[in-house]
Amino acid sequence: MPVSVRDVAFEPYSEVVAYQQQRFASAGAFGASAVFVGTMRDFNEGDAVRGMTLEHYPGMTERHLEAICQDAAARWPLLDSLIVHRVGEVEPGDAIVLVAVWSAHRAEAFEACRHLMEDLKSRAPFWKKERLVDGTRWVARNTAGYTAGQSEPTKG
Amino acid sequence: MNTTAVVTIKLFASLAESCGWRERQRALAGETCILDLWRTETGQPELPPRVLCARNMAYCDARTVVAPGDEIAFFPPVTGGSHAG
């Protein structure tokens, strides 16, 4: 259940293929894999966004991601999971987050993947600061997942 | 000063920007909870409801009593994951 926080761009689908080949040596070892990839948009709250700085809490962030993977493995019969999250300077189109889950059947793969993503968004210590045309602003809250969210601009 | 009776205090993101610092160390004087540290370090009487706190990299309540060597962090609501929601 590896987790990785990186300050350089990564290619999420290559990560999935590489990890899958390393982790599951035998053909037929899993029946389902669910993959979520979050990518940076070039707009938010009606404004063009030129880029973003993603801050994290080194140590706590990794610890939190590991804990939610262990929690998911306790709740669903998973074979494995993988999380990669970007930090630092991010450009539109860059992958921000990869969550992949492998299991015997599809239900637990879908459910655990969504659970990991929602927990990551609501509890993992990451913060986004957007670069706009006329300044920067911290993203105050995530966009809606299971619950409605909003952003409070503080341009400066 | 007993060097073990010190805690590290960290701020992140918009909170670090608005306070103008990210990390400092403070000697403990008697029983101290996280809210006491917040009051001393920021001058604000209460912890705003949106501010989160962690003790040794685990979320905790502001009334938690700190111990020498602890790392205490305050930060705004988290916004990780996909930008696309």
mmCIF file of C-alpha atoms in Angstrom:
data_model
loop_
_atom_site.group_PDB
_atom_site.id
_atom_site.type_symbol
_atom_site.label_atom_id
_atom_site.label_comp_id
_atom_site.label_asym_id
_atom_site.label_seq_id
_atom_site.Cartn_x
_atom_site.Cartn_y
_atom_site.Cartn_z
ATOM 1 C CA MET A 1 0.000 0.000 0.000
ATOM 2 C CA PRO A 2 2.638 2.556 -0.996
ATOM 3 C CA VAL A 3 2.007 6.284 -0.774
ATOM 4 C CA SER A 4 4.204 8.883 -2.406
ATOM 5 C CA VAL A 5 4.270 12.690 -2.225
ATOM 6 C CA ARG A 6 6.310 14.205 -5.052
ATOM 7 C CA ASP A 7 7.488 17.651 -6.058
ATOM 8 C CA VAL A 8 7.999 16.689 -9.692
ATOM 9 C CA ALA A 9 5.474 15.883 -12.421
ATOM 10 C CA PHE A 10 4.407 12.249 -12.759
ATOM 11 C CA GLU A 11 2.559 10.264 -15.399
ATOM 12 C CA PRO A 12 -0.266 8.514 -13.492
ATOM 13 C CA TYR A 13 -1.034 5.729 -15.949
ATOM 14 C CA SER A 14 2.616 4.715 -16.205
ATOM 15 C CA GLU A 15 2.693 4.612 -12.408
ATOM 16 C CA VAL A 16 -0.269 2.223 -12.387
ATOM 17 C CA VAL A 17 1.219 -0.084 -15.007
ATOM 18 C CA ALA A 18 4.661 -0.109 -13.388
ATOM 19 C CA TYR A 19 3.322 -0.807 -9.904
ATOM 20 C CA GLN A 20 0.897 -3.429 -11.147
ATOM 21 C CA GLN A 21 3.668 -5.307 -12.949
ATOM 22 C CA GLN A 22 5.894 -5.191 -9.900
ATOM 23 C CA ARG A 23 3.167 -6.091 -7.390
ATOM 24 C CA PHE A 24 1.195 -8.743 -9.243
ATOM 25 C CA ALA A 25 3.652 -11.088 -10.866
ATOM 26 C CA SER A 26 1.126 -13.723 -11.844
ATOM 27 C CA ALA A 27 -1.565 -13.215 -14.458
ATOM 28 C CA GLY A 28 -5.040 -13.346 -12.965
ATOM 29 C CA ALA A 29 -3.942 -12.226 -9.499
ATOM 30 C CA PHE A 30 -6.701 -9.607 -9.327
ATOM 31 C CA GLY A 31 -10.121 -9.219 -10.868
ATOM 32 C CA ALA A 32 -10.706 -5.488 -10.550
ATOM 33 C CA SER A 33 -8.695 -2.305 -10.501
ATOM 34 C CA ALA A 34 -10.169 1.150 -9.968
ATOM 35 C CA VAL A 35 -8.068 4.182 -10.831
ATOM 36 C CA PHE A 36 -8.802 7.820 -10.084
ATOM 37 C CA VAL A 37 -6.636 10.567 -11.559
ATOM 38 C CA GLY A 38 -7.120 14.190 -10.547
ATOM 39 C CA THR A 39 -5.704 16.743 -12.963
ATOM 40 C CA MET A 40 -5.262 20.466 -12.613
ATOM 41 C CA ARG A 41 -7.903 22.595 -14.346
ATOM 42 C CA ASP A 42 -7.160 25.987 -15.875
ATOM 43 C CA PHE A 43 -10.277 27.540 -14.303
ATOM 44 C CA ASN A 44 -11.843 27.725 -10.856
ATOM 45 C CA GLU A 45 -14.662 29.813 -9.405
ATOM 46 C CA GLY A 46 -15.094 31.543 -12.755
ATOM 47 C CA ASP A 47 -11.459 32.683 -12.976
ATOM 48 C CA ALA A 48 -8.650 31.569 -15.251
ATOM 49 C CA VAL A 49 -5.983 29.790 -13.196
ATOM 50 C CA ARG A 50 -2.413 29.901 -14.515
ATOM 51 C CA GLY A 51 -0.854 27.564 -12.011
ATOM 52 C CA MET A 52 -0.909 26.417 -8.471
ATOM 53 C CA THR A 53 1.380 25.856 -5.513
ATOM 54 C CA LEU A 54 0.533 22.783 -3.482
ATOM 55 C CA GLU A 55 1.796 22.880 0.080
ATOM 56 C CA HIS A 56 1.823 19.909 2.430
ATOM 57 C CA TYR A 57 2.919 18.984 5.943
ATOM 58 C CA PRO A 58 5.959 16.737 5.422
ATOM 59 C CA GLY A 59 5.594 13.732 7.675
ATOM 60 C CA MET A 60 1.964 14.191 8.652
ATOM 61 C CA THR A 61 0.749 14.077 5.063
ATOM 62 C CA GLU A 62 2.464 10.770 4.325
ATOM 63 C CA ARG A 63 1.358 9.369 7.673
ATOM 64 C CA HIS A 64 -2.244 10.352 6.981
ATOM 65 C CA LEU A 65 -2.231 8.798 3.510
ATOM 66 C CA GLU A 66 -0.803 5.563 4.907
ATOM 67 C CA ALA A 67 -3.475 5.529 7.613
ATOM 68 C CA ILE A 68 -6.358 5.932 5.164
ATOM 69 C CA CYS A 69 -4.969 3.104 3.017
ATOM 70 C CA GLN A 70 -4.833 0.864 6.080
ATOM 71 C CA ASP A 71 -8.352 1.926 7.014
ATOM 72 C CA ALA A 72 -9.629 1.087 3.517
ATOM 73 C CA ALA A 73 -7.893 -2.297 3.634
ATOM 74 C CA ALA A 74 -9.665 -3.021 6.925
ATOM 75 C CA ARG A 75 -13.073 -2.046 5.530
ATOM 76 C CA TRP A 76 -12.892 -3.768 2.140
ATOM 77 C CA PRO A 77 -11.158 -6.973 0.993
ATOM 78 C CA LEU A 78 -8.496 -5.199 -1.058
ATOM 79 C CA LEU A 79 -5.430 -6.766 -2.604
ATOM 80 C CA ASP A 80 -3.481 -3.512 -2.687
ATOM 81 C CA SER A 81 -3.692 0.255 -3.154
ATOM 82 C CA LEU A 82 -1.427 3.019 -4.390
ATOM 83 C CA ILE A 83 -1.529 6.782 -3.822
ATOM 84 C CA VAL A 84 0.710 9.352 -5.520
ATOM 85 C CA HIS A 85 0.160 13.047 -4.749
ATOM 86 C CA ARG A 86 1.906 16.020 -6.270
ATOM 87 C CA VAL A 87 3.166 19.030 -4.295
ATOM 88 C CA GLY A 88 5.056 22.179 -5.263
ATOM 89 C CA GLU A 89 4.538 24.192 -8.442
ATOM 90 C CA VAL A 90 1.804 22.645 -10.595
ATOM 91 C CA GLU A 91 0.711 23.667 -14.091
ATOM 92 C CA PRO A 92 -2.710 23.162 -15.729
ATOM 93 C CA GLY A 93 -2.922 19.669 -17.168
ATOM 94 C CA ASP A 94 -0.533 18.194 -14.610
ATOM 95 C CA ALA A 95 -1.686 15.181 -12.639
ATOM 96 C CA ILE A 96 -2.256 16.160 -9.000
ATOM 97 C CA VAL A 97 -3.342 12.868 -7.504
ATOM 98 C CA LEU A 98 -3.488 9.186 -8.391
ATOM 99 C CA VAL A 99 -5.485 6.696 -6.336
ATOM 100 C CA ALA A 100 -5.462 3.074 -7.533
ATOM 101 C CA VAL A 101 -7.084 0.086 -5.843
ATOM 102 C CA TRP A 102 -6.860 -3.597 -6.723
ATOM 103 C CA SER A 103 -9.314 -6.236 -5.518
ATOM 104 C CA ALA A 104 -10.962 -9.480 -6.529
ATOM 105 C CA HIS A 105 -14.274 -7.861 -7.476
ATOM 106 C CA ARG A 106 -15.372 -4.475 -8.783
ATOM 107 C CA ALA A 107 -17.620 -3.322 -5.940
ATOM 108 C CA GLU A 108 -14.869 -3.033 -3.360
ATOM 109 C CA ALA A 109 -12.470 -1.498 -5.890
ATOM 110 C CA PHE A 110 -14.943 1.280 -6.802
ATOM 111 C CA GLU A 111 -16.031 1.912 -3.234
ATOM 112 C CA ALA A 112 -12.557 1.901 -1.694
ATOM 113 C CA CYS A 113 -11.171 4.132 -4.449
ATOM 114 C CA ARG A 114 -13.870 6.726 -3.862
ATOM 115 C CA HIS A 115 -13.513 6.459 -0.099
ATOM 116 C CA LEU A 116 -9.755 7.011 -0.320
ATOM 117 C CA MET A 117 -10.238 10.015 -2.562
ATOM 118 C CA GLU A 118 -12.900 11.617 -0.371
ATOM 119 C CA ASP A 119 -10.903 11.053 2.807
ATOM 120 C CA LEU A 120 -7.767 12.410 1.151
ATOM 121 C CA LYS A 121 -9.595 15.568 0.069
ATOM 122 C CA SER A 122 -11.299 16.214 3.371
ATOM 123 C CA ARG A 123 -8.557 15.260 5.852
ATOM 124 C CA ALA A 124 -5.078 14.966 4.318
ATOM 125 C CA PRO A 125 -2.956 18.071 4.991
ATOM 126 C CA PHE A 126 -2.537 19.655 1.574
ATOM 127 C CA TRP A 127 -3.232 23.287 0.677
ATOM 128 C CA LYS A 128 -3.635 24.880 -2.749
ATOM 129 C CA LYS A 129 -2.668 28.411 -3.676
ATOM 130 C CA GLU A 130 -3.826 29.430 -7.128
ATOM 131 C CA ARG A 131 -1.949 31.795 -9.417
ATOM 132 C CA LEU A 132 -4.459 33.991 -11.225
ATOM 133 C CA VAL A 133 -3.964 36.671 -13.852
ATOM 134 C CA ASP A 134 -4.105 39.393 -11.193
ATOM 135 C CA GLY A 135 -2.628 37.737 -8.123
ATOM 136 C CA THR A 136 -2.845 34.634 -5.995
ATOM 137 C CA ARG A 137 -5.437 33.141 -3.699
ATOM 138 C CA TRP A 138 -5.624 30.238 -1.303
ATOM 139 C CA VAL A 139 -8.328 27.723 -2.093
ATOM 140 C CA ALA A 140 -10.403 27.842 1.058
ATOM 141 C CA ARG A 141 -12.366 24.682 0.527
ATOM 142 C CA ASN A 142 -12.536 21.805 -1.900
ATOM 143 C CA THR A 143 -15.082 21.550 -4.667
ATOM 144 C CA ALA A 144 -18.073 19.347 -3.998
ATOM 145 C CA GLY A 145 -17.473 15.656 -3.478
ATOM 146 C CA TYR A 146 -20.074 14.065 -1.283
ATOM 147 C CA THR A 147 -20.807 17.454 0.304
ATOM 148 C CA ALA A 148 -21.143 20.905 -1.212
ATOM 149 C CA GLY A 149 -18.085 23.102 -0.990
ATOM 150 C CA GLN A 150 -17.101 26.636 -1.857
ATOM 151 C CA SER A 151 -14.051 28.740 -2.311
ATOM 152 C CA GLU A 152 -13.388 32.070 -0.693
ATOM 153 C CA PRO A 153 -11.146 34.257 -2.816
ATOM 154 C CA THR A 154 -8.548 36.390 -1.093
ATOM 155 C CA LYS A 155 -6.758 37.961 -4.004
ATOM 156 C CA GLY A 156 -3.449 39.564 -3.245
ATOM 157 C CA MET B 1 16.594 26.089 30.670
ATOM 158 C CA ASN B 2 15.800 22.416 30.397
ATOM 159 C CA THR B 3 16.045 21.864 26.668
ATOM 160 C CA THR B 4 13.597 18.978 26.798
ATOM 161 C CA ALA B 5 10.773 21.228 28.067
ATOM 162 C CA VAL B 6 10.379 22.794 24.648
ATOM 163 C CA VAL B 7 7.716 22.374 22.009
ATOM 164 C CA THR B 8 7.930 23.116 18.297
ATOM 165 C CA ILE B 9 5.033 25.080 16.819
ATOM 166 C CA LYS B 10 4.341 25.006 13.083
ATOM 167 C CA LEU B 11 1.955 26.997 10.918
ATOM 168 C CA PHE B 12 1.010 26.145 7.358
ATOM 169 C CA ALA B 13 -0.434 27.735 4.221
ATOM 170 C CA SER B 14 -2.542 30.905 4.614
ATOM 171 C CA LEU B 15 -2.127 30.817 8.391
ATOM 172 C CA ALA B 16 1.672 30.947 8.080
ATOM 173 C CA GLU B 17 1.368 33.829 5.626
ATOM 174 C CA SER B 18 -0.997 35.860 7.769
ATOM 175 C CA CYS B 19 1.057 35.330 10.946
ATOM 176 C CA GLY B 20 4.381 35.897 9.178
ATOM 177 C CA TRP B 21 6.148 32.808 10.534
ATOM 178 C CA ARG B 22 6.173 29.069 9.925
ATOM 179 C CA GLU B 23 8.012 27.485 12.800
ATOM 180 C CA ARG B 24 9.240 28.427 16.253
ATOM 181 C CA GLN B 25 10.146 26.774 19.495
ATOM 182 C CA ARG B 26 8.762 27.680 22.873
ATOM 183 C CA ALA B 27 9.656 26.662 26.409
ATOM 184 C CA LEU B 28 6.776 25.190 28.361
ATOM 185 C CA ALA B 29 5.822 26.896 31.612
ATOM 186 C CA GLY B 30 3.604 24.531 33.548
ATOM 187 C CA GLU B 31 0.666 22.596 32.157
ATOM 188 C CA THR B 32 -0.104 23.949 28.711
ATOM 189 C CA CYS B 33 -2.795 22.963 26.262
ATOM 190 C CA ILE B 34 -2.797 23.604 22.534
ATOM 191 C CA LEU B 35 -5.255 26.479 22.916
ATOM 192 C CA ASP B 36 -2.854 28.136 25.406
ATOM 193 C CA LEU B 37 -0.099 27.957 22.765
ATOM 194 C CA TRP B 38 -2.414 29.454 20.159
ATOM 195 C CA ARG B 39 -3.263 32.368 22.456
ATOM 196 C CA THR B 40 0.370 33.022 23.355
ATOM 197 C CA GLU B 41 1.763 32.750 19.851
ATOM 198 C CA THR B 42 -0.933 34.563 17.878
ATOM 199 C CA GLY B 43 -2.453 36.876 20.472
ATOM 200 C CA GLN B 44 -5.913 35.665 19.459
ATOM 201 C CA PRO B 45 -8.152 34.675 22.392
ATOM 202 C CA GLU B 46 -9.855 31.752 20.663
ATOM 203 C CA LEU B 47 -8.984 29.217 18.004
ATOM 204 C CA PRO B 48 -11.118 30.095 14.955
ATOM 205 C CA PRO B 49 -13.511 27.223 14.173
ATOM 206 C CA ARG B 50 -11.915 26.688 10.767
ATOM 207 C CA VAL B 51 -8.374 26.353 12.113
ATOM 208 C CA LEU B 52 -7.258 22.745 12.606
ATOM 209 C CA CYS B 53 -4.592 21.570 15.008
ATOM 210 C CA ALA B 54 -2.353 18.538 15.243
ATOM 211 C CA ARG B 55 -0.105 17.145 17.952
ATOM 212 C CA ASN B 56 2.848 15.092 16.731
ATOM 213 C CA MET B 57 1.301 14.884 13.266
ATOM 214 C CA ALA B 58 -2.113 13.601 14.397
ATOM 215 C CA TYR B 59 -5.297 15.677 14.491
ATOM 216 C CA CYS B 60 -6.295 16.596 18.016
ATOM 217 C CA ASP B 61 -8.558 18.763 20.110
ATOM 218 C CA ALA B 62 -7.390 22.246 21.136
ATOM 219 C CA ARG B 63 -7.793 21.290 24.792
ATOM 220 C CA THR B 64 -5.136 18.585 24.461
ATOM 221 C CA VAL B 65 -2.299 19.084 26.941
ATOM 222 C CA VAL B 66 1.123 19.208 25.289
ATOM 223 C CA ALA B 67 4.286 17.462 26.472
ATOM 224 C CA PRO B 68 7.963 18.413 26.162
ATOM 225 C CA GLY B 69 9.307 17.626 22.705
ATOM 226 C CA ASP B 70 5.882 17.772 21.053
ATOM 227 C CA GLU B 71 5.409 19.159 17.574
ATOM 228 C CA ILE B 72 2.212 21.211 17.467
ATOM 229 C CA ALA B 73 0.760 22.424 14.165
ATOM 230 C CA PHE B 74 -2.019 24.844 13.272
ATOM 231 C CA PHE B 75 -3.406 25.036 9.764
ATOM 232 C CA PRO B 76 -6.405 26.120 7.670
ATOM 233 C CA PRO B 77 -8.920 23.699 6.126
ATOM 234 C CA VAL B 78 -7.195 21.218 3.830
ATOM 235 C CA THR B 79 -7.705 21.275 0.070
ATOM 236 C CA GLY B 80 -5.799 18.340 -1.371
ATOM 237 C CA GLY B 81 -6.663 15.942 -4.109
ATOM 238 C CA SER B 82 -7.962 16.688 -7.511
ATOM 239 C CA HIS B 83 -8.515 20.261 -8.555
ATOM 240 C CA ALA B 84 -11.531 19.007 -10.435
ATOM 241 C CA GLY B 85 -13.356 17.766 -7.334
#
